[in-house]
Each structure stands twice: as structure tokens, then as C-alpha cells.
Amino acid sequence: MSLLPFPEKIDVRKFFSRHVNFNTNLPLSAFSRLSEFIRPGAEIDSSELKVELNYIVDEEGRFLISGRMNGLVDLTCQRCLQGVEHKLSTEFKVQILDELEEGGDRELAEDELDVALAQEGQLDLLGLLEDELILSLPLVAYHDELNCNEALVALKASAQNKPSPFAELETLKVQMREGRKQGTSEKK
């Protein structure tokens, strides 16, 4: 799938030498792995994410991608299993290292920043963005309202009206104590 003018893969050295910046909208359908987290039946063809990317070469000569992505996705509420709209918003800064390049800054880079590896100078930019989006998803998606699941609300209401099964045990316990007290008082 071609997303021209947005490149799916980039030649790291060429892109960073140009100091390119991108501000574009990408369709959700471009992210195949992200679609696994979207509610089944949701319209992903018409949904878009706003993507802003800055390609930076810092004073130490490191290749950095600084970015921001925003958009709305339709997830499945784990309480009611209906759709819940979630606002995706993520900012990231990633250092790009060439997989074949051997340098002493690799350990240093991994301590300071997230690292993405380019293979033979080519970076899977779309894959990097998709990874960042997946990491920004909530662990559990649900509506803000606690009563979104009507069956659960009805079950809780009926449970409040029922007497506790332990209440009967409590009355039995009280009766046994009273019986013991009466038995010991009769013996005296």
C-alpha cells in the first residue's frame, strides 16, 4: 500500500540530511497491526490520525525522530462489550541506529532514549509509528460511566436487595451463644 507522499520506509541518511518535517493525516487502515485492537465492525477506513514528525540530527551527530500523533479510535469496552471512543495522543522521541553499524554510543543511546534499528540504512517508518500507537493504547478500555453494562447494574441492584447468606449464620451463632448461656445458668 502506498501512502504517497508519506514514505513507508526511509533511507535514514538521506532523510536526516534534508531535515525533513512531516505534518500529515494517515488513515487507520494503513496500520494493519493496530487494527487488531480496534473494535470489530468499526469504521477504520474513514478514520485518520494526525501525524507530526521532525527529523533531527543533534549536536552529537545522532539521528533522532521526534513526533506526535493524535486521533480517535473505536475500542471495545471491557464492561459492556460495546464500542468506546478513545482519544489517542502520543509523543515520542526515538534515536535511529543502523543495525550493522558498530559504535560505542549504542549502550549510551539505549540508556537515554528509545532506540529504533534501521536495517542496511532503511527504517520501517510506518512500523515505528504503529509500535508507538500500540504502546499508547490503554491496557483496558472502558466507558467512564460505571453503569454502561445494564446487566451488571441489574445484578448489583438485585444483590443489594437480597439478604446476605451469612446473616442466617449470624442468627444461628447468636442462638447458640444464648443456648450455652442458658445451659450454664441452669447448672448453677
C-alpha positions as CSV (number, residue, x, y, z in Angstrom):
1,M,0.0,0.0,0.0
2,S,1.5,3.3,-1.0
3,L,0.8,6.4,1.2
4,L,2.4,8.9,-1.0
5,P,3.7,11.5,-0.2
6,F,4.2,9.7,3.2
7,P,7.1,7.2,2.9
8,E,6.6,3.8,4.5
9,K,10.3,3.2,4.6
10,I,13.1,5.8,4.6
11,D,16.7,6.0,3.8
12,V,18.0,7.3,7.1
13,R,21.0,9.3,5.9
14,K,19.2,11.0,3.0
15,F,16.1,11.9,5.1
16,F,18.1,13.3,8.0
17,S,20.5,15.3,5.8
18,R,17.4,17.1,4.3
19,H,16.0,17.9,7.8
20,V,12.5,16.9,6.6
21,N,9.4,17.6,8.7
22,F,6.1,15.9,8.1
23,N,2.6,17.1,9.1
24,T,0.0,14.8,7.5
25,N,-3.0,12.7,8.2
26,L,-2.7,8.9,7.8
27,P,-5.7,6.5,7.6
28,L,-6.1,4.0,10.4
29,S,-6.3,1.3,7.7
30,A,-2.6,1.9,7.0
31,F,-1.7,0.3,10.3
32,S,-2.5,-3.4,10.0
33,R,-1.4,-4.5,13.5
34,L,-3.3,-1.6,15.1
35,S,-6.5,-2.8,13.5
36,E,-6.3,-5.9,15.8
37,F,-7.0,-3.7,18.8
38,I,-9.9,-1.8,17.1
39,R,-13.5,-2.9,17.9
40,P,-14.7,-5.4,15.3
41,G,-17.0,-3.7,12.8
42,A,-15.6,-0.3,13.5
43,E,-15.1,2.1,10.5
44,I,-11.3,2.3,10.1
45,D,-11.3,3.3,6.5
46,S,-12.7,6.7,7.3
47,S,-10.7,7.3,10.5
48,E,-7.4,9.2,10.3
49,L,-4.5,10.0,12.6
50,K,-2.8,13.4,12.6
51,V,1.0,12.7,12.4
52,E,3.7,15.3,13.0
53,L,7.3,14.1,12.6
54,N,10.6,16.1,12.9
55,Y,13.9,14.5,11.8
56,I,16.7,15.9,13.8
57,V,20.5,15.5,13.8
58,D,21.6,16.6,17.3
59,E,24.9,18.2,18.3
60,E,26.4,14.7,18.8
61,G,25.5,13.6,15.3
62,R,22.7,11.3,16.4
63,F,19.7,10.7,14.2
64,L,16.5,11.5,16.2
65,I,12.8,11.4,15.2
66,S,10.6,13.5,17.4
67,G,6.9,13.0,16.8
68,R,3.3,13.4,17.9
69,M,0.2,11.5,16.8
70,N,-3.4,12.3,17.6
71,G,-6.7,10.7,16.6
72,L,-9.8,8.8,17.6
73,V,-10.1,5.0,17.7
74,D,-13.1,2.8,18.4
75,L,-12.1,0.2,21.0
76,T,-14.2,-2.5,22.8
77,C,-15.4,-1.6,26.3
78,Q,-14.5,-4.4,28.7
79,R,-17.5,-3.8,30.9
80,C,-20.3,-3.8,28.3
81,L,-18.5,-5.1,25.2
82,Q,-19.8,-2.2,23.1
83,G,-17.8,0.4,21.3
84,V,-16.0,3.1,23.3
85,E,-14.3,6.0,21.5
86,H,-10.7,6.6,22.7
87,K,-8.6,9.6,22.0
88,L,-5.1,8.5,21.0
89,S,-2.5,11.0,21.8
90,T,1.2,10.2,22.0
91,E,4.5,12.0,21.8
92,F,7.8,10.2,21.3
93,K,11.5,10.8,20.7
94,V,13.5,7.9,19.2
95,Q,17.1,7.5,18.2
96,I,17.8,5.7,15.0
97,L,20.7,3.4,14.9
98,D,21.9,1.3,11.9
99,E,21.8,-2.4,12.8
100,L,25.1,-3.1,11.0
101,E,26.9,-0.1,12.3
102,E,29.2,-0.7,15.3
103,G,29.7,2.2,17.6
104,G,30.3,2.9,21.2
105,D,27.2,5.0,21.6
106,R,24.8,2.1,21.3
107,E,24.7,1.4,25.0
108,L,24.6,5.1,25.8
109,A,21.7,5.6,23.4
110,E,19.7,2.8,24.9
111,D,20.0,4.4,28.3
112,E,18.9,7.8,27.3
113,L,16.3,7.3,24.6
114,D,14.1,4.7,22.9
115,V,16.0,3.2,20.0
116,A,14.9,2.0,16.6
117,L,17.1,-0.1,14.4
118,A,17.5,0.6,10.7
119,Q,18.4,-2.3,8.6
120,E,21.0,-1.5,6.0
121,G,20.2,2.2,6.3
122,Q,16.5,1.6,5.7
123,L,14.0,2.4,8.5
124,D,10.4,1.0,8.5
125,L,8.8,4.3,9.4
126,L,5.3,3.1,9.3
127,G,6.2,0.1,11.6
128,L,7.8,2.5,14.0
129,L,4.7,4.7,14.1
130,E,2.5,1.7,14.6
131,D,4.6,0.5,17.5
132,E,4.2,3.9,19.2
133,L,0.4,3.8,18.6
134,I,0.0,0.4,20.1
135,L,2.1,1.3,23.1
136,S,-0.2,4.3,23.7
137,L,-3.4,2.2,23.8
138,P,-4.9,1.7,27.3
139,L,-4.4,-1.8,28.8
140,V,-8.2,-2.0,29.5
141,A,-10.7,0.1,27.5
142,Y,-14.0,1.0,29.2
143,H,-16.6,3.8,29.3
144,D,-16.2,6.4,32.0
145,E,-19.7,5.7,33.3
146,L,-19.8,2.8,35.7
147,N,-23.3,1.8,34.6
148,C,-22.6,1.2,30.9
149,N,-23.3,-2.6,31.4
150,E,-27.1,-2.7,32.2
151,A,-27.0,-6.4,33.1
152,L,-24.2,-5.8,35.6
153,V,-26.1,-2.8,37.1
154,A,-29.3,-5.0,37.4
155,L,-27.3,-7.8,39.1
156,K,-25.8,-5.4,41.6
157,A,-29.2,-4.0,42.4
158,S,-30.7,-7.4,43.0
159,A,-27.8,-8.4,45.1
160,Q,-28.3,-5.4,47.4
161,N,-32.0,-6.4,47.9
162,K,-31.2,-10.0,48.9
163,P,-30.3,-10.8,52.5
164,S,-26.8,-11.9,53.0
165,P,-26.4,-15.7,53.3
166,F,-24.2,-15.1,56.3
167,A,-27.0,-13.2,58.1
168,E,-28.7,-16.6,58.7
169,L,-25.4,-18.0,60.1
170,E,-25.1,-14.9,62.4
171,T,-28.6,-15.5,63.9
172,L,-27.7,-19.2,64.4
173,K,-24.5,-18.2,66.1
174,V,-26.4,-15.8,68.4
175,Q,-28.9,-18.5,69.2
176,M,-26.1,-21.0,70.1
177,R,-24.5,-18.5,72.4
178,E,-27.8,-17.8,74.2
179,G,-28.4,-21.5,74.5
180,R,-25.0,-22.0,76.1
181,K,-25.5,-19.2,78.5
182,Q,-28.9,-20.6,79.5
183,G,-27.4,-24.1,79.9
184,T,-24.6,-22.9,82.2
185,S,-27.0,-20.8,84.3
186,E,-29.3,-23.8,84.8
187,K,-26.4,-25.9,86.0
188,K,-25.6,-23.4,88.8
